One Martini backbone bead per residue (centre of mass of N, CA, C, O) as a GRO file, in nm:
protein
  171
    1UNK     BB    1   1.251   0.216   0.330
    2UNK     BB    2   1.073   0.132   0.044
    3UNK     BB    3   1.109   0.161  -0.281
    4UNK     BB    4   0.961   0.192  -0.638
    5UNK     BB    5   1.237   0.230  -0.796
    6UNK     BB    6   1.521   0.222  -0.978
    7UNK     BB    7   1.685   0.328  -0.820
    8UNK     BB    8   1.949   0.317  -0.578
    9UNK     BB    9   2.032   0.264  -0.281
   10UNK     BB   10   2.183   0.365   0.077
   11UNK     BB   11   2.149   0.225   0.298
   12UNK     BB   12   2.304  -0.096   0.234
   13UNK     BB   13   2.252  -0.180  -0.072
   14UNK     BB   14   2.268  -0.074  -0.413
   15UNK     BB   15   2.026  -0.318  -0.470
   16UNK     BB   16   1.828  -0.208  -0.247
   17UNK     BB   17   1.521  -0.011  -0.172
   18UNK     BB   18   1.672   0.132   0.052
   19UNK     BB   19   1.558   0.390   0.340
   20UNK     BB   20   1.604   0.615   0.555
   21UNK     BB   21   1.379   0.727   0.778
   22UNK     BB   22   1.233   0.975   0.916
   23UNK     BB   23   1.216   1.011   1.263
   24UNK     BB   24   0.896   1.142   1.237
   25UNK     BB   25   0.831   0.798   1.094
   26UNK     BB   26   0.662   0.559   1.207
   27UNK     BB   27   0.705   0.192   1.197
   28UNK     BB   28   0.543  -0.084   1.260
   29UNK     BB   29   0.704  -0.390   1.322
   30UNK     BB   30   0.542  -0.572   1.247
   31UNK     BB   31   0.518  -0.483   0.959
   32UNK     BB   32   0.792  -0.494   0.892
   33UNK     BB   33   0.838  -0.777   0.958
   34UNK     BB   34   0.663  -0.886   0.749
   35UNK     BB   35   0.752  -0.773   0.478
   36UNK     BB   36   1.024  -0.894   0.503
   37UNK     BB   37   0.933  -1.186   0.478
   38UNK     BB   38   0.831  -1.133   0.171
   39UNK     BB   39   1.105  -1.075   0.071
   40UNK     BB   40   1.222  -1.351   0.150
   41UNK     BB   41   1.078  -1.509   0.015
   42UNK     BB   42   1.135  -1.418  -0.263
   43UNK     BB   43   1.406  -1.493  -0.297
   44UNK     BB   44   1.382  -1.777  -0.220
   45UNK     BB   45   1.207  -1.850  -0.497
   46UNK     BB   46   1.412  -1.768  -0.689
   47UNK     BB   47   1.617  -1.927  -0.621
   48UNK     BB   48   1.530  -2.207  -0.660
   49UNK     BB   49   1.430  -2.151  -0.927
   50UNK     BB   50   1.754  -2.147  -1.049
   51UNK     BB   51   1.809  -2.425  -0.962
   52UNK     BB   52   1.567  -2.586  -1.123
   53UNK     BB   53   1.651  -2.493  -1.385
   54UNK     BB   54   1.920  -2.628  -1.381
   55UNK     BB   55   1.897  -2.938  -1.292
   56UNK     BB   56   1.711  -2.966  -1.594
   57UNK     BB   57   1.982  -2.853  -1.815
   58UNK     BB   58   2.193  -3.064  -1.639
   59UNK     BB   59   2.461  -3.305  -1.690
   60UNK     BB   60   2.547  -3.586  -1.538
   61UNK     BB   61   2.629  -3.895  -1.653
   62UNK     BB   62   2.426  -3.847  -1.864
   63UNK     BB   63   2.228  -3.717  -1.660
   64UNK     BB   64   2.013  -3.546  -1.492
   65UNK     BB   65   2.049  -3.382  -1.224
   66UNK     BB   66   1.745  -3.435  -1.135
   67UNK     BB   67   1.837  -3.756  -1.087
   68UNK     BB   68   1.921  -3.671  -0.815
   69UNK     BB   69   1.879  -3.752  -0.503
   70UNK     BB   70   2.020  -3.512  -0.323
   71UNK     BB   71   1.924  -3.299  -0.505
   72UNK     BB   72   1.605  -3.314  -0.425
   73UNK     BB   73   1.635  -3.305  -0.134
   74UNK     BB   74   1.705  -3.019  -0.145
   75UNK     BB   75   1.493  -2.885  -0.254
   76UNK     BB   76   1.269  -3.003  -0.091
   77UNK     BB   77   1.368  -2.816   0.197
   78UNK     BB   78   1.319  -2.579   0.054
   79UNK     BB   79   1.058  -2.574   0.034
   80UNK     BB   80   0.927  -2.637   0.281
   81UNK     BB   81   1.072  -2.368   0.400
   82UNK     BB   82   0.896  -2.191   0.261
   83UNK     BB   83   0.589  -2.304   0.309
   84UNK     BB   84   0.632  -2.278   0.612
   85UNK     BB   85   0.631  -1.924   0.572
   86UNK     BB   86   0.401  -1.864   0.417
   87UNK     BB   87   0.231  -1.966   0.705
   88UNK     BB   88   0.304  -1.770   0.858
   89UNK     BB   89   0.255  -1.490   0.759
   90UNK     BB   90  -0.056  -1.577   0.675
   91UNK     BB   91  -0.068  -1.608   1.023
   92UNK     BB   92   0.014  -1.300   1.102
   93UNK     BB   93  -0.128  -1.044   1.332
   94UNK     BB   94   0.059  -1.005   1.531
   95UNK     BB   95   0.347  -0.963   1.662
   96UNK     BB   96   0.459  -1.284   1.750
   97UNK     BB   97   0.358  -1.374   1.463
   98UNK     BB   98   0.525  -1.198   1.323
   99UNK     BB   99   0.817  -1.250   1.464
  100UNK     BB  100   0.782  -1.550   1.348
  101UNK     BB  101   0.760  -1.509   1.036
  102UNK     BB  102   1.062  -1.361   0.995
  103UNK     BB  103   1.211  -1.622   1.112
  104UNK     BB  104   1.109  -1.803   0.906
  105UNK     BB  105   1.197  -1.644   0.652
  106UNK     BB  106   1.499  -1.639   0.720
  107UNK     BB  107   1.571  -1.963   0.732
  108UNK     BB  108   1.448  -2.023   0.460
  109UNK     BB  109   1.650  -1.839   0.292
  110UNK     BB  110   1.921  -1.979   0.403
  111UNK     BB  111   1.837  -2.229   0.287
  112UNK     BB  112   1.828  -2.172   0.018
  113UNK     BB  113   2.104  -2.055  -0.030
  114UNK     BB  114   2.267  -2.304   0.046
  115UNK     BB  115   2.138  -2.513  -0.102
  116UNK     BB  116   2.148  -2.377  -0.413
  117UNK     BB  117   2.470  -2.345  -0.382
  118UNK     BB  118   2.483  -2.667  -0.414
  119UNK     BB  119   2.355  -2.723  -0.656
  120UNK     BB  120   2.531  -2.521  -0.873
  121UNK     BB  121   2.797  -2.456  -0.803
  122UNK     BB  122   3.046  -2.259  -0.931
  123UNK     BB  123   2.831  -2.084  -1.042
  124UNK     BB  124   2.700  -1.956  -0.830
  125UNK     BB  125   3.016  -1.776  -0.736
  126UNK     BB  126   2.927  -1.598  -0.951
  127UNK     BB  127   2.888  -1.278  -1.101
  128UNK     BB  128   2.671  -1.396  -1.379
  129UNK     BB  129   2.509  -1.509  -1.144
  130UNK     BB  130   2.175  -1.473  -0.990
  131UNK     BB  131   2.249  -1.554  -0.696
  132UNK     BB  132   2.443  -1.350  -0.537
  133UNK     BB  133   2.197  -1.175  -0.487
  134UNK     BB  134   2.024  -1.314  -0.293
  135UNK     BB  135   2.245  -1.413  -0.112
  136UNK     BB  136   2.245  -1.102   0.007
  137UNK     BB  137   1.968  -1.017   0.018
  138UNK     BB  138   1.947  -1.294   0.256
  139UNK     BB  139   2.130  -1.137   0.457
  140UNK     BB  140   2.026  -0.828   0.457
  141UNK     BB  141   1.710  -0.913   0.540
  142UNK     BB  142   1.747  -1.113   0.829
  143UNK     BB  143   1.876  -0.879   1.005
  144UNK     BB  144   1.661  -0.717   1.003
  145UNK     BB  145   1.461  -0.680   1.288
  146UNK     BB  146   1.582  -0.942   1.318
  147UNK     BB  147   1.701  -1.255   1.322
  148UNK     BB  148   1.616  -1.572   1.309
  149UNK     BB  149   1.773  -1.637   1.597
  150UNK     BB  150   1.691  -1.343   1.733
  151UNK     BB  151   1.374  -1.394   1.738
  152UNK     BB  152   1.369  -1.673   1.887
  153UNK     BB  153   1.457  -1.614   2.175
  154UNK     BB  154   1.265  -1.393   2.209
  155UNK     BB  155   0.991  -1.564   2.166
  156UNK     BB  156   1.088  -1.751   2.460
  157UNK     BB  157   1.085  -1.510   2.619
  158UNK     BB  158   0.817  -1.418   2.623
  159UNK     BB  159   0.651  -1.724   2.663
  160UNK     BB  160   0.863  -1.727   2.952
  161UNK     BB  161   0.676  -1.452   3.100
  162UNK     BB  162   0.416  -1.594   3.051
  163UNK     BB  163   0.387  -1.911   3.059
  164UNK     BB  164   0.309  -1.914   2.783
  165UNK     BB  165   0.114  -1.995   2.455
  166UNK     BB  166  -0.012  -1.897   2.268
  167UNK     BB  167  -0.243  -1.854   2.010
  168UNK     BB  168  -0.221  -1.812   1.654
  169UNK     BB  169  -0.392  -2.039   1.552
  170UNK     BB  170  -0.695  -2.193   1.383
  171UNK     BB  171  -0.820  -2.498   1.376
   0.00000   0.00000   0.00000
């Protein structure tokens, strides 16, 4: 459970407002992953924020950093991962399209740690810097109700147990 307090939480991370729920009080799944899915998505676009905002403020070799061809791409790739996240998200309305969005939003989100922590270079892995908080939000969030990798071979088994891919969405 999610609560929206000050307080510090306990269930995984001190610094994540979650509770264990009562057994008595059940959640639906696939709603919890969505849920998950837009707090994933929200990490993931924080990182990029403070990358983007490191390399219009850094300059190496006399140059603003982010006009550099690597830095551009790195960043590029994160948004591409996070916009294509969002659109699963929003058009997520059963289980399996559920559990494709959390998955798409896991697989983005570390997409973005990876990459933010390569943009930022050795200031990213202090402590001083709010990327370290993302990127462990971003790796205790993807774990919950199934990581990305492990939502996607479920996905697989589902697809071929049914013979068939549903259609998620109307074009």
């Amino acid at each position: 459970m999610w609560e929206r307090t000050d307080e510090a939480g306990g269930a995984l991370d001190g610094e994540l407002p979650l509770r264990t729920v009562a057994a008595g009080d059940p959640v639906p799944l696939a709603a919890g992953r969505r849920a998950l899915g837009w707090w994933l998505l929200g990490t993931g676009r924080a990182m990029l924020a403070l990358a983007r905002s490191h390399v219009l403020d850094r300059t190496q070799f006399g140059r603003p950093l982010a006009s550099f061809q690597a830095v551009r791409h790195r960043l590029a790739e994160t948004l591409v991962a996070l916009d294509g996240a969002e659109a699963t998200l929003l058009a997520a309305e059963d289980d399996l399209g559920c559990l494709l969005a959390k998955a798409a939003a896991g697989q983005a989100a570390l997409t973005a740690a990876r990459h933010c922590q390569q943009v930022l270079g050795g200031i990213g892995f202090t402590a001083e810097h709010d990327l370290h908080r993302h990127v462990r939000r971003a790796l205790v969030l993807d774990g919950l109700l199934g990581s990305g990798r492990e939502l996607t071979r479920e996905a697989g088994r589902l697809v071929r147990e049914g013979r068939s891919a549903p259609r998620l969405v109307q074009l």
